[in-house]
Tab-separated table of C-alpha atoms in Angstrom:
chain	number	residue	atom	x	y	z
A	1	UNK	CA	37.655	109.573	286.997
A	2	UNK	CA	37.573	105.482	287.198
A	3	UNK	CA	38.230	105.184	283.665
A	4	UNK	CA	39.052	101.249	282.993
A	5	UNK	CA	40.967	99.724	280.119
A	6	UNK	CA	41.949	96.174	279.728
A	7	UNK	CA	40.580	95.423	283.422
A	8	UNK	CA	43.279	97.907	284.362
A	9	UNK	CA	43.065	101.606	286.133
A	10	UNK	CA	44.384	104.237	283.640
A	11	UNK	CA	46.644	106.730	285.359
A	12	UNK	CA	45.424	109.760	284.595
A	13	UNK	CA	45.125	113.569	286.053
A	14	UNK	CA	42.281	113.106	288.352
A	15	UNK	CA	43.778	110.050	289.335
A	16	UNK	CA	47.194	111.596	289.754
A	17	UNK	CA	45.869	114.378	291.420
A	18	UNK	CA	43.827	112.352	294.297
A	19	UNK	CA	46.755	109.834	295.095
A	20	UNK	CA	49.526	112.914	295.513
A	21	UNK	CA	50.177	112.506	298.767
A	22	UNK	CA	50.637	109.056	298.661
A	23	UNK	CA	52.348	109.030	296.084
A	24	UNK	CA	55.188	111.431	296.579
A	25	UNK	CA	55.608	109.529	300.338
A	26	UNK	CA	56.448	106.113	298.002
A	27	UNK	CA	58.506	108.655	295.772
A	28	UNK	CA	60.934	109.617	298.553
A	29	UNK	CA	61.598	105.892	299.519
A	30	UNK	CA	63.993	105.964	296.422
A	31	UNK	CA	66.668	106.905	298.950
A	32	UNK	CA	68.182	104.618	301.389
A	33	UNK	CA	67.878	106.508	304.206
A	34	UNK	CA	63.991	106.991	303.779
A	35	UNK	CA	63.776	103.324	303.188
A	36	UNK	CA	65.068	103.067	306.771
A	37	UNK	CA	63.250	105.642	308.704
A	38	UNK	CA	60.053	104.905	306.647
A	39	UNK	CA	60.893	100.870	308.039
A	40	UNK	CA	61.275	101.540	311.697
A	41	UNK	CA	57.774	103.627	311.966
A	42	UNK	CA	55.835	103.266	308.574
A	43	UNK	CA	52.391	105.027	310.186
A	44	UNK	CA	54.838	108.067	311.569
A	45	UNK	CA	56.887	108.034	308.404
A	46	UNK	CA	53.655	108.601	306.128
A	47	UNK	CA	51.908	110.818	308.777
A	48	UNK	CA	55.431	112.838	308.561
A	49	UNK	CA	55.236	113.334	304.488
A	50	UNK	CA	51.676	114.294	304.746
A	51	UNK	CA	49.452	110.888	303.935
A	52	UNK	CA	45.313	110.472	305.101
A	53	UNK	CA	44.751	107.943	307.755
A	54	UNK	CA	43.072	106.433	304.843
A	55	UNK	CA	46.219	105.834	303.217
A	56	UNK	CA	48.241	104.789	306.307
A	57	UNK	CA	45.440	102.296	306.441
A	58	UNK	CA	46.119	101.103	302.722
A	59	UNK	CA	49.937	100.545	303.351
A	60	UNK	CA	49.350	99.023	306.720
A	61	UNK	CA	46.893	96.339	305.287
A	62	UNK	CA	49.302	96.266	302.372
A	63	UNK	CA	45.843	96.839	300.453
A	64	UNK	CA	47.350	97.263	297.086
A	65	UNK	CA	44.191	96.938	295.274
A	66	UNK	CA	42.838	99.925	297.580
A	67	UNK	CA	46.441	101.850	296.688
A	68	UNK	CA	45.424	101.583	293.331
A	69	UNK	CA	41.145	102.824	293.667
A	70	UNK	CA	42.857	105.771	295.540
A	71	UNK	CA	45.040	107.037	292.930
A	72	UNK	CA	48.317	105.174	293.366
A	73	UNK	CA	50.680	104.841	290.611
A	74	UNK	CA	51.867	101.219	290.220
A	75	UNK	CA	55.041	102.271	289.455
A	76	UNK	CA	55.390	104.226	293.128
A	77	UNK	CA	53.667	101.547	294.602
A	78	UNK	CA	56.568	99.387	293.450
A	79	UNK	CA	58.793	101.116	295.644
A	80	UNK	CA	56.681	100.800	298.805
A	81	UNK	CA	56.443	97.135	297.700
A	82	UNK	CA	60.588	97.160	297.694
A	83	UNK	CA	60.745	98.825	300.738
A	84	UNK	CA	58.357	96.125	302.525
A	85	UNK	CA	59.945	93.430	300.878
A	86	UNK	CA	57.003	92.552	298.681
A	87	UNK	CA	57.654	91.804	294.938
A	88	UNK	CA	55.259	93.093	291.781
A	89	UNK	CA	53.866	89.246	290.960
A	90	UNK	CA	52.149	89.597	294.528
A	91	UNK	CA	50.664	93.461	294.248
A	92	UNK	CA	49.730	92.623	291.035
A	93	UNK	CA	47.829	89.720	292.021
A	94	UNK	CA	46.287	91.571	294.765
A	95	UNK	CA	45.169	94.028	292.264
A	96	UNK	CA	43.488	91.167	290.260
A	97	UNK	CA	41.320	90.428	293.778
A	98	UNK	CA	43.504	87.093	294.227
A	99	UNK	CA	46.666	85.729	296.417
A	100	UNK	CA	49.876	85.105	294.802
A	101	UNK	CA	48.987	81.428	294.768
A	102	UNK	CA	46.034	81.580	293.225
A	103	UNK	CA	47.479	83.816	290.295
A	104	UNK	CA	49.806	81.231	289.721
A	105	UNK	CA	47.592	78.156	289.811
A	106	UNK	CA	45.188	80.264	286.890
A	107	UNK	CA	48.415	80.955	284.850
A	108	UNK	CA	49.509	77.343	285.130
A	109	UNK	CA	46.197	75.697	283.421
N	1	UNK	CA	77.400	115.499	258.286
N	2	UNK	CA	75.962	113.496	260.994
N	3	UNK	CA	73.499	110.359	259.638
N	4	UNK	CA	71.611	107.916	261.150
N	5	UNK	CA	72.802	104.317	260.373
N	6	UNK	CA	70.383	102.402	262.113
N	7	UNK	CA	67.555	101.910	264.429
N	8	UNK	CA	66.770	99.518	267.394
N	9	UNK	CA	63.402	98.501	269.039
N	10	UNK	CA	64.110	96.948	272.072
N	11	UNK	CA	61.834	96.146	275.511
N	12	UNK	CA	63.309	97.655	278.551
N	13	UNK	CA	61.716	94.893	281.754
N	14	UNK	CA	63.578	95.913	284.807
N	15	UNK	CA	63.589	92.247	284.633
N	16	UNK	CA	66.262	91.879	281.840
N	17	UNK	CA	68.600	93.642	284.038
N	18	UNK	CA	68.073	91.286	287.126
N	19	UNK	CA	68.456	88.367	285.400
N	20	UNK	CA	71.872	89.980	283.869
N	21	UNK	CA	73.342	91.078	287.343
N	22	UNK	CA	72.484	87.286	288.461
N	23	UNK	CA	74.137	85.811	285.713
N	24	UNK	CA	71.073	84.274	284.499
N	25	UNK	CA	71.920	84.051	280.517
N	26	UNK	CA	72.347	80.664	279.740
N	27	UNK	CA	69.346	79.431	282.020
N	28	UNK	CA	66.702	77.779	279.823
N	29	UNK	CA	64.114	80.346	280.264
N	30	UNK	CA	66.295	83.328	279.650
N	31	UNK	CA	68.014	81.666	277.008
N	32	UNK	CA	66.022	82.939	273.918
N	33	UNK	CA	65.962	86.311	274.988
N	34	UNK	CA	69.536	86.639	275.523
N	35	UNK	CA	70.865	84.613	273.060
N	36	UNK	CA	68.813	86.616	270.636
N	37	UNK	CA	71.053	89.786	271.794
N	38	UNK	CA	73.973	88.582	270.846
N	39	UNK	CA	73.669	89.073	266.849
N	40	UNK	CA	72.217	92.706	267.558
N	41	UNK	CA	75.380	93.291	269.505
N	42	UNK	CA	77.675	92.022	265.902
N	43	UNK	CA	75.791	94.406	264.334
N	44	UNK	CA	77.104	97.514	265.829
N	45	UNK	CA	79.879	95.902	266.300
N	46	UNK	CA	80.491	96.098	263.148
N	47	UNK	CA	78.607	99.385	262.257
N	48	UNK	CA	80.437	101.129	264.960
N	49	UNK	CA	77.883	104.043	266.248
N	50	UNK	CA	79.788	107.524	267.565
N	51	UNK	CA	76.135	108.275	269.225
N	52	UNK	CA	73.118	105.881	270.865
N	53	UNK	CA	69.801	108.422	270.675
N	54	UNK	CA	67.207	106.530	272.992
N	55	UNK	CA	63.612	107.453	273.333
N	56	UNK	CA	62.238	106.071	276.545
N	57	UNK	CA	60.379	106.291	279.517
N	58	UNK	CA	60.935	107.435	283.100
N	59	UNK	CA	59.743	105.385	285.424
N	60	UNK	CA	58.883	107.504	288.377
N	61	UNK	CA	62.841	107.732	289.675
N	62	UNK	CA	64.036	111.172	287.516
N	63	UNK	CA	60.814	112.622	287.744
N	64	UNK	CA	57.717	113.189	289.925
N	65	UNK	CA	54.030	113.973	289.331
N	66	UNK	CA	55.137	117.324	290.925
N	67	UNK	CA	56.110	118.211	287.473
N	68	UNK	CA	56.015	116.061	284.885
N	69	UNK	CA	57.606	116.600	281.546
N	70	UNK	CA	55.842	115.101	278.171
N	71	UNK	CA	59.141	115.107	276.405
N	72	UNK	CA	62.554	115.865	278.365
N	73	UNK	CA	65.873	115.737	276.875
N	74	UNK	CA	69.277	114.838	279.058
N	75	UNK	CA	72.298	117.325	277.491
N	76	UNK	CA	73.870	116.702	280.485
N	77	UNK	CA	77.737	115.181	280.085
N	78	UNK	CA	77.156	112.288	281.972
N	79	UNK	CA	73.951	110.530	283.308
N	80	UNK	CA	73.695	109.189	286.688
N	81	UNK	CA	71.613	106.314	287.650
N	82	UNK	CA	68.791	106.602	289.534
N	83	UNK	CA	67.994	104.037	292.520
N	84	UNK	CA	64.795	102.469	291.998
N	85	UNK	CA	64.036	101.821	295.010
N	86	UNK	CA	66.312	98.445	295.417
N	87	UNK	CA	69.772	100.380	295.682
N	88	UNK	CA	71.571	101.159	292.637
N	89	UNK	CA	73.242	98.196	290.001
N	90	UNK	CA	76.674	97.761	289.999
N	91	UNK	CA	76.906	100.547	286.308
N	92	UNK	CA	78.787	103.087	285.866
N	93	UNK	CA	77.600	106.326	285.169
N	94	UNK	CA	77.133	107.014	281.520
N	95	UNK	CA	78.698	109.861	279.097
N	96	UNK	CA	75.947	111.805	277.616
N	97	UNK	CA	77.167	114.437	274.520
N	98	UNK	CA	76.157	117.892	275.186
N	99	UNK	CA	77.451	119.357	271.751
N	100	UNK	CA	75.131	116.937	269.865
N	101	UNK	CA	72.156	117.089	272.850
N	102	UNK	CA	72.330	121.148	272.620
N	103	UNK	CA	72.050	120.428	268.860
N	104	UNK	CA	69.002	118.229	269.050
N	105	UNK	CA	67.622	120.429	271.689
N	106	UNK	CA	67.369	123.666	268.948
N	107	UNK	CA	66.638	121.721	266.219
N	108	UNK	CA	63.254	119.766	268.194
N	109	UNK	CA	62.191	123.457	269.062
N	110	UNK	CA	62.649	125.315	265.535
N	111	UNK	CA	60.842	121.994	264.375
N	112	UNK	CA	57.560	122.761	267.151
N	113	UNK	CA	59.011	119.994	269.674
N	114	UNK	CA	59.593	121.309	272.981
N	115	UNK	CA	61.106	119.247	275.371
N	116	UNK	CA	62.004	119.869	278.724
N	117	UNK	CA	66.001	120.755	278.924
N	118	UNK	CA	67.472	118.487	281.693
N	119	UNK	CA	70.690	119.606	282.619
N	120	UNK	CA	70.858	116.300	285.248
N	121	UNK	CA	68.844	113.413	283.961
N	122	UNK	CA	69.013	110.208	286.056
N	123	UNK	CA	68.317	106.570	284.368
N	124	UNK	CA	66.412	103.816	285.227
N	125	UNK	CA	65.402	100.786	283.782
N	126	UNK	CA	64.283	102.230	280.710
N	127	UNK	CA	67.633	102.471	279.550
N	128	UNK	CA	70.030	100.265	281.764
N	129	UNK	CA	68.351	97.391	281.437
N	130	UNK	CA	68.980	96.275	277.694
N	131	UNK	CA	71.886	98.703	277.184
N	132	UNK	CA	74.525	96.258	278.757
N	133	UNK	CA	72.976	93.413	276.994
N	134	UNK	CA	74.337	95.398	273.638
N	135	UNK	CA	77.687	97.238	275.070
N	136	UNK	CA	80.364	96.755	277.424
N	137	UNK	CA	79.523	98.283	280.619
N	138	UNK	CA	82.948	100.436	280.183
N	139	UNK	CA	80.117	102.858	277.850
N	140	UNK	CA	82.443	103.674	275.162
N	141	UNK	CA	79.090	104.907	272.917
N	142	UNK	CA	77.915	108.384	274.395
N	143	UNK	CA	74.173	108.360	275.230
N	144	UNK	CA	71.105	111.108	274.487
N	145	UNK	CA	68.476	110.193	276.151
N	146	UNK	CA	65.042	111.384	275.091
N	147	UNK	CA	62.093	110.889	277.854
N	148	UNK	CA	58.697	110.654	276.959
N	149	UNK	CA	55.311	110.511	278.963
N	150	UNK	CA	54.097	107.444	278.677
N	151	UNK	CA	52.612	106.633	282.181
N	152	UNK	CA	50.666	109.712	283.823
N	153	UNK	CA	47.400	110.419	281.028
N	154	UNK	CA	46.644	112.387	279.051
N	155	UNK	CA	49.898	110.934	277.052
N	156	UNK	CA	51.137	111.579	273.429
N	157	UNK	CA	49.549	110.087	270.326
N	158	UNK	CA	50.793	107.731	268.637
N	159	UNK	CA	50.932	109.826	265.828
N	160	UNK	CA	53.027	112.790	267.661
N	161	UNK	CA	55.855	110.083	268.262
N	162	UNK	CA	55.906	108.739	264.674
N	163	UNK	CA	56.407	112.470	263.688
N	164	UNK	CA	59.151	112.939	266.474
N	165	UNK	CA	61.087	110.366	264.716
N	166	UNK	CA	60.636	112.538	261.619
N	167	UNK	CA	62.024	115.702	264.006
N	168	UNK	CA	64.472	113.347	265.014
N	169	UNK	CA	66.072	112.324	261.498
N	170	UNK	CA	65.859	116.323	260.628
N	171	UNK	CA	68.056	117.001	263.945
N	172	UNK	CA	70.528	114.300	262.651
N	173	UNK	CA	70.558	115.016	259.419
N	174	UNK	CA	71.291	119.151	260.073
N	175	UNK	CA	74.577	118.419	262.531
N	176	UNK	CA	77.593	119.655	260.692
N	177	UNK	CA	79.948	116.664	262.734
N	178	UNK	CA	80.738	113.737	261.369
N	179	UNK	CA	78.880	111.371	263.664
N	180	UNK	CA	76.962	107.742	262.972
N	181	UNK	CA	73.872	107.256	265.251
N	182	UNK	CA	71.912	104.670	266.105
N	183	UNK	CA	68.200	105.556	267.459
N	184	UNK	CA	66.508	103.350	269.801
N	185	UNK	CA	62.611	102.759	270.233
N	186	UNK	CA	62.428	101.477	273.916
N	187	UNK	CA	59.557	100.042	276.143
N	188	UNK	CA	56.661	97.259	275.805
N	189	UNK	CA	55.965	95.078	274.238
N	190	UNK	CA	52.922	93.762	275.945
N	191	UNK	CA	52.168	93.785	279.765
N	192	UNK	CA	50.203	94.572	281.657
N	193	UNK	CA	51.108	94.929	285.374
N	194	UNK	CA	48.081	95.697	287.373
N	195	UNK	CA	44.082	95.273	287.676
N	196	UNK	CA	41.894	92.094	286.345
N	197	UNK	CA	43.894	91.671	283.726
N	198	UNK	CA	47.143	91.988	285.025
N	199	UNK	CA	50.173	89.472	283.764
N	200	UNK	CA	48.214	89.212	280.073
N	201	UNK	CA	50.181	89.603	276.931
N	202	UNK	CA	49.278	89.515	273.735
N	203	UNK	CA	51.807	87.418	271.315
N	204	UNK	CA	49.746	87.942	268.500
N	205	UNK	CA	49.601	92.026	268.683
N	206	UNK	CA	52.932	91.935	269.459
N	207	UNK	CA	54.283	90.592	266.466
N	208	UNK	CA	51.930	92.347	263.942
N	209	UNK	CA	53.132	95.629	265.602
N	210	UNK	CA	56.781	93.990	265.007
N	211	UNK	CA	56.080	93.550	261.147
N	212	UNK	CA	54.343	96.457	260.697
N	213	UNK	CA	57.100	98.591	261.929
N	214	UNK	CA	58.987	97.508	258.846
N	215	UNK	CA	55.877	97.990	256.433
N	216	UNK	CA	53.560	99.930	257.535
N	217	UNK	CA	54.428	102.468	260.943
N	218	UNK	CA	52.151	105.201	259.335
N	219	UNK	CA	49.359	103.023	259.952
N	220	UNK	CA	50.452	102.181	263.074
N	221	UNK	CA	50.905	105.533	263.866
N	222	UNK	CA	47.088	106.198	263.252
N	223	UNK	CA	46.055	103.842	266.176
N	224	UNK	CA	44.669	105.070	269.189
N	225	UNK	CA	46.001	105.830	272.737
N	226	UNK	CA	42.942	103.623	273.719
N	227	UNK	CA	43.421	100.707	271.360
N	228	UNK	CA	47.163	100.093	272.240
N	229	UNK	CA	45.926	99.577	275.874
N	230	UNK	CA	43.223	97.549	274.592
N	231	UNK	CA	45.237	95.285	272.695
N	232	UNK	CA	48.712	95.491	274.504
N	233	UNK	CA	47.791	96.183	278.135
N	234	UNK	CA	47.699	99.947	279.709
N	235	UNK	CA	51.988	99.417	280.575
N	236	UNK	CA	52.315	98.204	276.978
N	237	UNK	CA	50.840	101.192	275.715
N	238	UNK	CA	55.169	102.309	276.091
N	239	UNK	CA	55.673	100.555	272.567
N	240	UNK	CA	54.352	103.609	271.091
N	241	UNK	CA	58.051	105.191	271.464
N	242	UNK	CA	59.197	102.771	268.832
N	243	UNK	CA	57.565	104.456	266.251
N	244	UNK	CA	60.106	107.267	267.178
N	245	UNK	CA	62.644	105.167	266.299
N	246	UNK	CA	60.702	103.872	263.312
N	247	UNK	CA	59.941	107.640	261.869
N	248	UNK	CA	63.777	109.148	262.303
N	249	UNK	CA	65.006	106.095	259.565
N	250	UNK	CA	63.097	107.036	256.350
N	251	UNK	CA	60.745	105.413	254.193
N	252	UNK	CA	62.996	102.114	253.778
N	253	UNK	CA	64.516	100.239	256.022
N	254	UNK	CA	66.314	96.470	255.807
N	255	UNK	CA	66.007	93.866	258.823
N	256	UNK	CA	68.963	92.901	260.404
N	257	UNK	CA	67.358	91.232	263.244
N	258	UNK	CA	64.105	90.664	265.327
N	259	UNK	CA	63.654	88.459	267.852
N	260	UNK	CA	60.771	87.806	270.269
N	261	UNK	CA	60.299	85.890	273.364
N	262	UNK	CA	57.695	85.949	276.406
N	263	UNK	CA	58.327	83.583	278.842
N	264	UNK	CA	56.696	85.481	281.622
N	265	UNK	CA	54.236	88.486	282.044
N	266	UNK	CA	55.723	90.727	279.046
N	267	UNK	CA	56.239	90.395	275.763
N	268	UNK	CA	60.022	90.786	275.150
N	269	UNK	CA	60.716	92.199	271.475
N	270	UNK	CA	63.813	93.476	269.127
N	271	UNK	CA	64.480	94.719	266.229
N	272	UNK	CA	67.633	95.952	264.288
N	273	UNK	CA	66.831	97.870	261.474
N	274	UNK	CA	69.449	99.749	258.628
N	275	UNK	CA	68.766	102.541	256.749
């Protein structure tokens, strides 16, 4: 199930299987309108298209390291990330366990 | 008869295509990687394809996990574009080729491929990022595109896409049109976008897999599922659809072109090759 390559979490099955909900919720923000209803009530939105308190929790902490442990696709957690105005150098810092900042400071020495 | 006259490798970053709405090509760091388009684009200028075939990968916007399709194949007559999740890019739709797509679709099957027939296909990134860095935007070249599984696991070998290519030079090769293709290899080269490791790349793998493709894709075609994400990052393991490409152009191929660049997270690779 947490099979790890490169320091990385390989989307498989299991992992597909376990982050559905969530997943299909960040699917349907690929429409404007969903990006808009999903933006004036996020916890309602995802309570609406079927997501755990858990996962509520995840988004609303913007937890993208947790998204990730719980089955979330990176590529569907780039369109919550769009839809919260939150760009892939920060989740994927996140998911490395560090801020934005201190990504960049590593990369620069 | 149909034939194919050439091949390109080419990465597909949604990146490429933000820094080419913004009008980014002459800034220092994109530079290299857009300046290095511009002799790919002489070369079909000159060469003058009828058909682009282009393997790629969805990215979550035509499909879902609620069925996901290992291969799929657009026949459609034109091929919408998806929004990502940012709004759509000011594109046109583009003109697929259902005669030819219909074609390819029998001739994968008789030859034990079995993609999924989509009738409506949309595009992302995978293909609209480089394609207007090697085209006018008007899309005078029809597109096929070919989607493969490259990001839920268990994916295809290695191998299995090397020997698509093979499937895919057979399909050409058996059209009774006259028609002059060029088959693209999309995706990679390294990245990796999440996790400890994320924003590594891997200069070194990337351009041994970039000579090799010339030399020696049947080795590279014996390489692991495992060992491109070791070496090239788990997104990177998407440069396994070159060696689609790579198998539908024979034994021999010449070099046109190959450039390589990486100024940020991903290694950014291409490669023109002729039959």
């Amino acid at each position: 199930m947490d099979e790890v390559v490169s320091g990385a979490y390989v989307f498989t099955v299991e992992r597909s299987a376990r982050g559905y909900a969530l997943n299909k919720m960040a699917n349907s923000l690929s429409s404007a309108d969903n990006r808009s209803r999903f933006n004036d009530n996020e916890a309602r939105y995802m309570r609406d298209m079927g997501c755990s308190t858990e996962q509520i929790d995840l988004v609303a902490r913007r937890d993208w390291k947790g998204m990730l442990e719980s089955g979330a696709s990176i590529y569907l957690m780039l369109k919550i990330g769009a839809a919260v105005g939150v760009p892939l150098p920060e989740i994927g810092a996140h998911s490395a366990g560090m801020t934005l900042a201190e990504y960049n400071a590593r990369k620069a020495h | 008869m149909a034939h194919v006259i050439g091949g390109i490798g080419t990465s597909h970053a949604p990146t490429i295509g933000v820094a080419w709405d913004r009008g980014q090509q002459q800034e220092p760091i994109w530079a290299p990687l857009f300046s290095g388009y511009v002799p790919a684009r002489a070369w079909l200028d000159e060469v003058r394809p009828d058909l682009f075939l282009i393997v790629y990968n969805d990215h979550v916007n035509q499909f879902f996990f609620d069925a996901y399709p290992t291969f799929a194949l657009g026949v459609g007559a034109t091929h919408a574009q998806a929004d990502e999740g940012w709004g759509k890019r000011p594109l046109p739709d583009l003109p697929g080729d259902p005669d030819f797509a219909w074609h390819l679709a029998r001739s994968l099957v008789a030859d034990e491929f079995d993609p999924t027939i989509c009738q409506e296909m949309k595009l992302d990134h995978g293909v609209l990022s480089f394609l207007p860095l090697l085209t006018d935007t008007d899309w005078k070249v029809p597109v096929v595109p070919l989607a493969v599984n490259v990001i839920q696991h268990p994916i295809p070998t290695a191998r299995r896409l090397y020997r698509l290519g093979g499937a895919l030079g057979r399909a050409i090769a058996s059209y009774p049109k006259d028609k002059r293709i060029v088959v693209f290899g999309t995706g990679g080269l390294t990245h990796q976008l999440h996790g400890t490791k994320f924003g590594t790349k891997n200069a070194g793998w990337d351009n041994e897999f970039l000579d090799r493709l010339e030399t020696d894709p049947a080795g590279l075609s014996e390489l692991s599922i495992q060992e491109y994400m070791e070496r090239g990052g788990t997104e990177g393991v998407e440069m396994i659809m070159w060696l689609a490409m790579r198998g539908a152009l024979g034994k021999s191929v010449r070099r046109v072109h190959r450039n390589y660049t990486a100024p940020f997270n991903t290694g950014y690779g291409l490669l023109v090759l002729e039959t």
